[in-house]
Structures are given as C-alpha cells and as structure tokens.
CSV table of C-alpha atoms and ligand atoms in Angstrom, one decimal:
chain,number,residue,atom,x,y,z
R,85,UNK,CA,2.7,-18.4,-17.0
R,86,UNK,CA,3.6,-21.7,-15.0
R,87,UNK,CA,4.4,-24.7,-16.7
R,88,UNK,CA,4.9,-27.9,-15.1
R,89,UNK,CA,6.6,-30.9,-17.1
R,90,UNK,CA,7.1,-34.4,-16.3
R,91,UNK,CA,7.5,-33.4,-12.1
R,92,UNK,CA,9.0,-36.6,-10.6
R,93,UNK,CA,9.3,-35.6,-6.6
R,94,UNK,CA,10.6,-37.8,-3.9
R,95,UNK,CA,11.5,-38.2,-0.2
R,96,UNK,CA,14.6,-40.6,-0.3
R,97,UNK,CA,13.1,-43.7,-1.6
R,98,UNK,CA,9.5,-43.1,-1.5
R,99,UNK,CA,8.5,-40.8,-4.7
R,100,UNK,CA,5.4,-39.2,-4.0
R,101,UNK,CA,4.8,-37.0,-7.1
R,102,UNK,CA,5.1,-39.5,-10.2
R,103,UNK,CA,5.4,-37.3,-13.1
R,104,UNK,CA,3.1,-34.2,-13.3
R,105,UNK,CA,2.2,-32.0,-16.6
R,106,UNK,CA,0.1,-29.1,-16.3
R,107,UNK,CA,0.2,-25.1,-16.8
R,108,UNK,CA,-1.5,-22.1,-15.7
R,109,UNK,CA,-2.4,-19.1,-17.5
R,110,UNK,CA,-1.7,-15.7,-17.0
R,111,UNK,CA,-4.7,-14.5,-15.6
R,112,UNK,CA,-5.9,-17.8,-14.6
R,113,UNK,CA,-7.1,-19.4,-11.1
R,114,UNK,CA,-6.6,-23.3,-10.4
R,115,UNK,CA,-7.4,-25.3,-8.1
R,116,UNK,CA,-5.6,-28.6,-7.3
R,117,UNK,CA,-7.6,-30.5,-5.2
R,118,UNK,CA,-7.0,-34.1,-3.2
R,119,UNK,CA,-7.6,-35.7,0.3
R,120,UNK,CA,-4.9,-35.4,2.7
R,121,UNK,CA,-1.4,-37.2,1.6
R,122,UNK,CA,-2.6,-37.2,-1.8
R,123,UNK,CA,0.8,-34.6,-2.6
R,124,UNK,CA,-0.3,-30.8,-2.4
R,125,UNK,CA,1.9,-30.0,0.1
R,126,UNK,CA,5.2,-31.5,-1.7
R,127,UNK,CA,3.9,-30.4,-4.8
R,128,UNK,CA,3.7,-26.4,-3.3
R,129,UNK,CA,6.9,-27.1,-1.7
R,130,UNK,CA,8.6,-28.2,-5.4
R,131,UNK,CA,7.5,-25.4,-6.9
R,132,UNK,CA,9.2,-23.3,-4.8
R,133,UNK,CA,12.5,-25.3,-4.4
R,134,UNK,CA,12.3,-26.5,-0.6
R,135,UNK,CA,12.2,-29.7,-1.7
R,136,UNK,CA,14.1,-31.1,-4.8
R,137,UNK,CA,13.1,-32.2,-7.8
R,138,UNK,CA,13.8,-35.7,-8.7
R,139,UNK,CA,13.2,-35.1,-12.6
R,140,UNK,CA,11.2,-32.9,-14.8
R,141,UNK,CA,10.9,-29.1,-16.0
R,142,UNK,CA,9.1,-26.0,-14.2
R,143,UNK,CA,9.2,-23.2,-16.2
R,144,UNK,CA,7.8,-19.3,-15.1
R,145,UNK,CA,6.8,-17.1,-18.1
R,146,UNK,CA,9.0,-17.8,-20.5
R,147,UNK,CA,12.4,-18.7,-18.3
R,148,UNK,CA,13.4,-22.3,-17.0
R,149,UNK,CA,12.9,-21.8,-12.7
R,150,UNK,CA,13.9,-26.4,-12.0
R,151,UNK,CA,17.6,-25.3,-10.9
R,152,UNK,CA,17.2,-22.3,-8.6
R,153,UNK,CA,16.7,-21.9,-5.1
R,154,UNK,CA,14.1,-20.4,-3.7
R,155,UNK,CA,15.0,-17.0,-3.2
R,156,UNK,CA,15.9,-17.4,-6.7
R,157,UNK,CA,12.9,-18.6,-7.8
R,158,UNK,CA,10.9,-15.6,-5.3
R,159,UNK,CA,12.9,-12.8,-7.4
R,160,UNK,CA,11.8,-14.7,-10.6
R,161,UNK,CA,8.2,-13.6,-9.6
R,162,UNK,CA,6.7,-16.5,-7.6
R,163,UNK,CA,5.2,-16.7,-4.1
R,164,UNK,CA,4.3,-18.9,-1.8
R,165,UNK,CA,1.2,-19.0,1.2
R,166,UNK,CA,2.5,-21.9,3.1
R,167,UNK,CA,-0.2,-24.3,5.0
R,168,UNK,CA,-0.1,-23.4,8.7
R,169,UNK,CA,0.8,-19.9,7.0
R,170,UNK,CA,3.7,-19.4,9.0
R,171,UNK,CA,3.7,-16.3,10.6
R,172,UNK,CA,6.6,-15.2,12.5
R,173,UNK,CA,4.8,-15.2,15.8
R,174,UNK,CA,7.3,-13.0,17.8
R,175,UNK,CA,7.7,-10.3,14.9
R,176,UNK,CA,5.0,-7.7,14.2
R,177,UNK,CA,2.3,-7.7,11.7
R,178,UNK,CA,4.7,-5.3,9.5
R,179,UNK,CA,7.4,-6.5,9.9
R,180,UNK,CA,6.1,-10.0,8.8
R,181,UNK,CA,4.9,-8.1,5.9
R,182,UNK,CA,8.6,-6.4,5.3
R,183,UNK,CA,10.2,-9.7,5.0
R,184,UNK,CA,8.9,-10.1,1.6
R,185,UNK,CA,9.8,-6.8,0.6
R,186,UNK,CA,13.8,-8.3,0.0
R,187,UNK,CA,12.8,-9.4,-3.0
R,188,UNK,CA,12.8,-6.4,-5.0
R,189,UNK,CA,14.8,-4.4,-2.9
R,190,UNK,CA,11.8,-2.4,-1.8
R,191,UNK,CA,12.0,-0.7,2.0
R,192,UNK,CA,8.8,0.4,2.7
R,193,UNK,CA,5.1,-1.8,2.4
R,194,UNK,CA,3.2,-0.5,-0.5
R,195,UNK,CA,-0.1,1.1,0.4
R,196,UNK,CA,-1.8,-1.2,-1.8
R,197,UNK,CA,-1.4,-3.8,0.5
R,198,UNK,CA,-2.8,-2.1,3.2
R,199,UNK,CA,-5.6,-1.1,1.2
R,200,UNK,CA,-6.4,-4.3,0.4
R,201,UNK,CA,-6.3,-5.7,4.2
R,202,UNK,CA,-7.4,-2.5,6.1
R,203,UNK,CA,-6.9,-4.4,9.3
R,204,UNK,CA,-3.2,-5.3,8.5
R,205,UNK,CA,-3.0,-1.5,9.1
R,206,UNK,CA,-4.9,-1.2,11.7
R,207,UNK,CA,-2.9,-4.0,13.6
R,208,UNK,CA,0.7,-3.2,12.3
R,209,UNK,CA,2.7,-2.7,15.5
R,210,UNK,CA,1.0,-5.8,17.1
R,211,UNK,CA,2.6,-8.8,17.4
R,212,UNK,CA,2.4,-11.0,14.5
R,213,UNK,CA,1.0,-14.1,16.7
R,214,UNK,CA,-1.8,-12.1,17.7
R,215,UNK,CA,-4.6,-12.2,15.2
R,216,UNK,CA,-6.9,-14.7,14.5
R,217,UNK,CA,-6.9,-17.2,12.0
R,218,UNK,CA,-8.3,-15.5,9.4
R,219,UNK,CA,-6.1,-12.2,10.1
R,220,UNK,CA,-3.3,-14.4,10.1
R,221,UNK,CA,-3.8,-15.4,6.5
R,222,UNK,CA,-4.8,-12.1,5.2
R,223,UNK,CA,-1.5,-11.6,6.7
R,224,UNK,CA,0.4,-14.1,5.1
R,225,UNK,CA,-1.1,-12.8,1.9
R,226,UNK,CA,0.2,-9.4,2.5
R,227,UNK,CA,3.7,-10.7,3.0
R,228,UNK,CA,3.7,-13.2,-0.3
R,229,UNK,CA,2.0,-10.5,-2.0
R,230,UNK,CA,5.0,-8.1,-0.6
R,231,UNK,CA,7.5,-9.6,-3.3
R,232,UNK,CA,5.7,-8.5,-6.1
R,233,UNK,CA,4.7,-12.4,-7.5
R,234,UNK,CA,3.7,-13.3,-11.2
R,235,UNK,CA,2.3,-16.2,-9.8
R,236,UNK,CA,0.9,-16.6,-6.2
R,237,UNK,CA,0.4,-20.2,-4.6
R,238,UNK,CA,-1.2,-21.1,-1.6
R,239,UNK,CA,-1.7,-24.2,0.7
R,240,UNK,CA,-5.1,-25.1,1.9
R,241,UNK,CA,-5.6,-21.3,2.7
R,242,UNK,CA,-9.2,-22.2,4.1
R,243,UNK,CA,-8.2,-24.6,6.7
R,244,UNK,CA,-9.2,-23.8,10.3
R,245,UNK,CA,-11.2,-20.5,8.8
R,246,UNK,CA,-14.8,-19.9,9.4
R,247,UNK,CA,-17.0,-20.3,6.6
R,248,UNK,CA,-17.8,-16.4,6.5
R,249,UNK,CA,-14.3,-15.9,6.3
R,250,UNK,CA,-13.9,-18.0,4.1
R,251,UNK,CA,-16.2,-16.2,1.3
R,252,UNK,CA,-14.3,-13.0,2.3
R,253,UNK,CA,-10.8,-14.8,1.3
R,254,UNK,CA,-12.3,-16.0,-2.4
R,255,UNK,CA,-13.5,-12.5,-3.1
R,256,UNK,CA,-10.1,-10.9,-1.7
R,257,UNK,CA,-8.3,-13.5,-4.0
R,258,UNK,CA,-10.0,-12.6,-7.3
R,259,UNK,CA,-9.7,-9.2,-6.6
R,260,UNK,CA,-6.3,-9.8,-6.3
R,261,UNK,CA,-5.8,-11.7,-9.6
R,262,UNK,CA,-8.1,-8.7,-11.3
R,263,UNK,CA,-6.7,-5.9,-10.1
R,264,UNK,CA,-2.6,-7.0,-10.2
R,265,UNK,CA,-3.4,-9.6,-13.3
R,266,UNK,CA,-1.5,-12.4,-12.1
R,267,UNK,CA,-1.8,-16.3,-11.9
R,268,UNK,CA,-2.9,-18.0,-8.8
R,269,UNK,CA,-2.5,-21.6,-7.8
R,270,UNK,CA,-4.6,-23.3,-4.4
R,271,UNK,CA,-4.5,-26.4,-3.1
R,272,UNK,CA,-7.8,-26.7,-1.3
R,273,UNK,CA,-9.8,-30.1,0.0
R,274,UNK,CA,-13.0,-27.5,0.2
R,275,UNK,CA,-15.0,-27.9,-2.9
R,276,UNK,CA,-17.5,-24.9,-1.9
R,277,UNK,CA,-14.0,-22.9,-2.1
R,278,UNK,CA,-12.9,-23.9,-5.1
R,279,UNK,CA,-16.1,-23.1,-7.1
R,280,UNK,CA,-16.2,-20.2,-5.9
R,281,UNK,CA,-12.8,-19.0,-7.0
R,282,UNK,CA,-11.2,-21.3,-9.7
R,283,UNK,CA,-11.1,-21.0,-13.5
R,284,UNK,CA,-9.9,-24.7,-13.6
R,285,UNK,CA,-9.9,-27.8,-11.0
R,286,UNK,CA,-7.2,-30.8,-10.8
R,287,UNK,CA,-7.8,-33.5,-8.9
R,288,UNK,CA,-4.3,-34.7,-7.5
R,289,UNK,CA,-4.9,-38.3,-5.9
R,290,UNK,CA,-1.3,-40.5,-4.6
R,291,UNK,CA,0.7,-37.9,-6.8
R,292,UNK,CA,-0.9,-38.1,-10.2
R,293,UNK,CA,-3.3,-35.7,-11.6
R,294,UNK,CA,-6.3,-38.0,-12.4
R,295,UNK,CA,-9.1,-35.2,-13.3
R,296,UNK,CA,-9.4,-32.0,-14.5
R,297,UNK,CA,-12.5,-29.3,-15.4
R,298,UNK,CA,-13.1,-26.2,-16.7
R,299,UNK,CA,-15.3,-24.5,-13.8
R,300,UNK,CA,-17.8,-24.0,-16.2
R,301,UNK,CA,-18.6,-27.5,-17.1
R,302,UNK,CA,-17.3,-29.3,-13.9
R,303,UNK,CA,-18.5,-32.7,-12.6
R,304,UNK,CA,-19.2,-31.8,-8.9
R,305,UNK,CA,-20.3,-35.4,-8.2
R,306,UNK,CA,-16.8,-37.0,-10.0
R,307,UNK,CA,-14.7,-34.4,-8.1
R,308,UNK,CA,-16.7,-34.7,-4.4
R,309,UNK,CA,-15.9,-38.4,-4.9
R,310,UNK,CA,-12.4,-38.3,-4.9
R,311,UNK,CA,-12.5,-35.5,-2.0
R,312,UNK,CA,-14.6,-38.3,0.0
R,313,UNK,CA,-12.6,-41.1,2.0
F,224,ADP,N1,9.1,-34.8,4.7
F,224,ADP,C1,8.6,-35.9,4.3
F,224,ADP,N2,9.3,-37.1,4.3
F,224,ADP,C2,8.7,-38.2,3.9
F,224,ADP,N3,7.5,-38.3,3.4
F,224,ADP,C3,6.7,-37.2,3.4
F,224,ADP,C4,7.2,-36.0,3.8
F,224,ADP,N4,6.3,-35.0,3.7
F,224,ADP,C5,5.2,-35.7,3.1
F,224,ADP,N5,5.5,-37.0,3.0
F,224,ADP,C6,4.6,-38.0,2.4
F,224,ADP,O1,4.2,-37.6,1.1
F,224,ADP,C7,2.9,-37.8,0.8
F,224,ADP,C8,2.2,-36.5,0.3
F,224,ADP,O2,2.1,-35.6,1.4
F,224,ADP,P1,1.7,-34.1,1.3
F,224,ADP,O3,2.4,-33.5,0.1
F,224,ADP,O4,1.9,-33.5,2.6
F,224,ADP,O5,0.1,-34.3,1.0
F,224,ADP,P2,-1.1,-33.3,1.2
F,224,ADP,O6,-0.5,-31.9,1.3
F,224,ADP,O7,-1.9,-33.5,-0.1
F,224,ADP,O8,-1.8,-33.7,2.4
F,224,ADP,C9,2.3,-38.5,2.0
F,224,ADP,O9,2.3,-39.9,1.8
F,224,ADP,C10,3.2,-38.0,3.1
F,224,ADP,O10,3.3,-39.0,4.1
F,225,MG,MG1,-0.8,-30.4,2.7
C-alpha cells in the first residue's frame, strides 16, 4: 500500500534521512520507533510533501506520490496526524473536522466519525482549543480520518496522554484499520504502545532503519535498548 525506496531527506546541508526502504501492507499496522532526533518527524513530514525529498521513490498503491504536493498527495488517499496534533484552536471541534472534508469534495462530516468519537459529537460547537489532550487527538483523528485516507500516519500520537488514554487510543486505532481496512503508520518512542497495536516494529536510529520485527516474534530487550539513552 506504501512503498518507500531509497528516501534521502535533508535540511540544507545536514541530511537527516540517509536512504530508507521499507513498505506497508494493506491492512497492516507499523510502528517506527526511535529516541527523539532520531528522524520520525521528518520522515512523517516526507511522506506527506512538507518537506522535500532529496532522492528516492514513495509510491501509494500502485501510483508514484515523490512529486506531488501535499494536497496532492491527501487526494491520493494519504493522511497525516501531526505531533502536537495541531488543532486549529480558535475554530470549532467540527469545523476542525470539516477541513478535511476538501479532499473529496464532501460537505457534511460522515456519521461514522462521530460514531466512532461520540464525544466529538457531543463537543461539536465548542471551541476546538477546548478539550483535553486526549480529546484533542481523537480529534485530530476525526479530521485525518475526514479525507477518506488509504493510509493514515501519525506522530507520537501518545505523547502527553494518560496511560488509560492511551489503551483507549490503540483499541480506537485497530478498530479503525478493521473496520475501514486501511494501512496505518506510528511513530511512537512508547514500547507498551507499540505492542499493543503494531503488526510490525522499525527501529529508526540517526535516519537509518537499523531493526525490524514481526510483533509476533519481537526482541523487546533489542528494541527497549535502542529506545534507552
Ligand atoms: N527544520 C529543521 N531544520 C534543520 N534540522 C532539523 C529540522 N527539523 C528537524 N531537524 C533535525 O533533524 C533530525 C531529526 O529530527 P526529527 O525528525 O524531528 O526527529 P524525531 O521526530 O525522531 O524526534 C534532528 O537532528 C533535528 O535536529
Ligand atoms: Mg518528532
């Protein structure tokens, strides 16, 4: 579903992704994991076309998505849960949710979305700055899921959450991926987080992918190592 060739990504002179391969599956869940700087963020950002590529191939299904912008890339079927999520603070919680909706032309929020985040409903004419953490990024969700993605990638979605939220969030994510069928990618520094949701774990350490496990037969010791300063 996402294919990843040879991704060479710099800021000026310093290149801080030095030539990554890897795919996802339809269906699938991965997590890439790494300290902080190690190059989630850029990586995310790549993928999406805010930052340029240097050199290499991305590819979504079947179709070549390395020259596009983003909104390009959006309509092509990917999605993107920033870090910090981004909320529009002075818009409300549906209108937040509306701005994805461009994407396919759609005017109105699905029910489905709602249904899936019951409070998003509850909350709609409030103030997107509002909720709390956690409701921010069920929010955030809503509005990436708004734009109808193939694939949906998120940024360290667990950071400042509380733990309990936090085990809502994995089950709302594979419910997501089962019920809509489509590939999700997470950067994450939470090991707890990524066992509970991924198929597959990368380790991304100074912009190289140095380990990778299926969930079922991953090294937890190997990969708490490299999460460990
Ligand atoms: N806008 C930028 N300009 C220059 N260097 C940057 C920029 N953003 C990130 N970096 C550098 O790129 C490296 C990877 O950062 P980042 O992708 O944010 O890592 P992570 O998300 O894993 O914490 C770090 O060394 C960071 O200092
Ligand atoms: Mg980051």
């Amino acid at each position: 579903m996402l294919n990843v060739e040879n991704l060479v990504v710099s800021y000026g002179q310093s290149e801080v992704l030095h030539g990554l391969n890897f795919s996802v599956a339809p269906n699938e869940i991965v997590a890439i994991m790494g300290r902080n700087g190690m190059g989630k963020t850029t990586l995310m950002k790549s993928l999406m076309g805010v930052v340029p590529t240097r050199s290499g191939k991305v590819s979504l299904a079947d179709g070549e998505i390395t020259a596009l912008k983003s909104f390009q890339r959006v309509e092509k079927g990917i999605a993107y849960v920033p870090q910090g999520r981004m909320i529009f603070s002075t818009m409300s919680v549906e209108e937040n949710i509306e701005t994805g909706l461009v994407a396919h032309g759609d005017s109105k929020v699905p029910g489905d979305i709602y249904e899936l985040f019951p409070v998003l409903l509850e909350m709609k004419k409030r103030r997107g700055g509002n909720p709390s953490g956690g409701q921010q990024q069920q929010l955030a969700i809503a509005r990436a899921l708004a734009t109808r993605p193939k694939v949906l990638l998120l940024d360290e979605p667990t950071e400042g959450i509380q733990p309990s939220i936090i085990r809502d969030m994995a089950r709302t994510l594979k419910r997501i991926r089962d019920e809509r069928g489509l590939s999700i990618v997470v950067s994450e520094q939470v090991l707890s987080f990524a066992l509970d949701i991924a198929d597959r774990v990368l380790v991304l350490e100074n912009g190289e992918i140095v380990h990778e496990d299926l969930r079922a037969d991953i090294d937890e010791a190997k990969v708490s190592k490299f999460l460990s300063v």
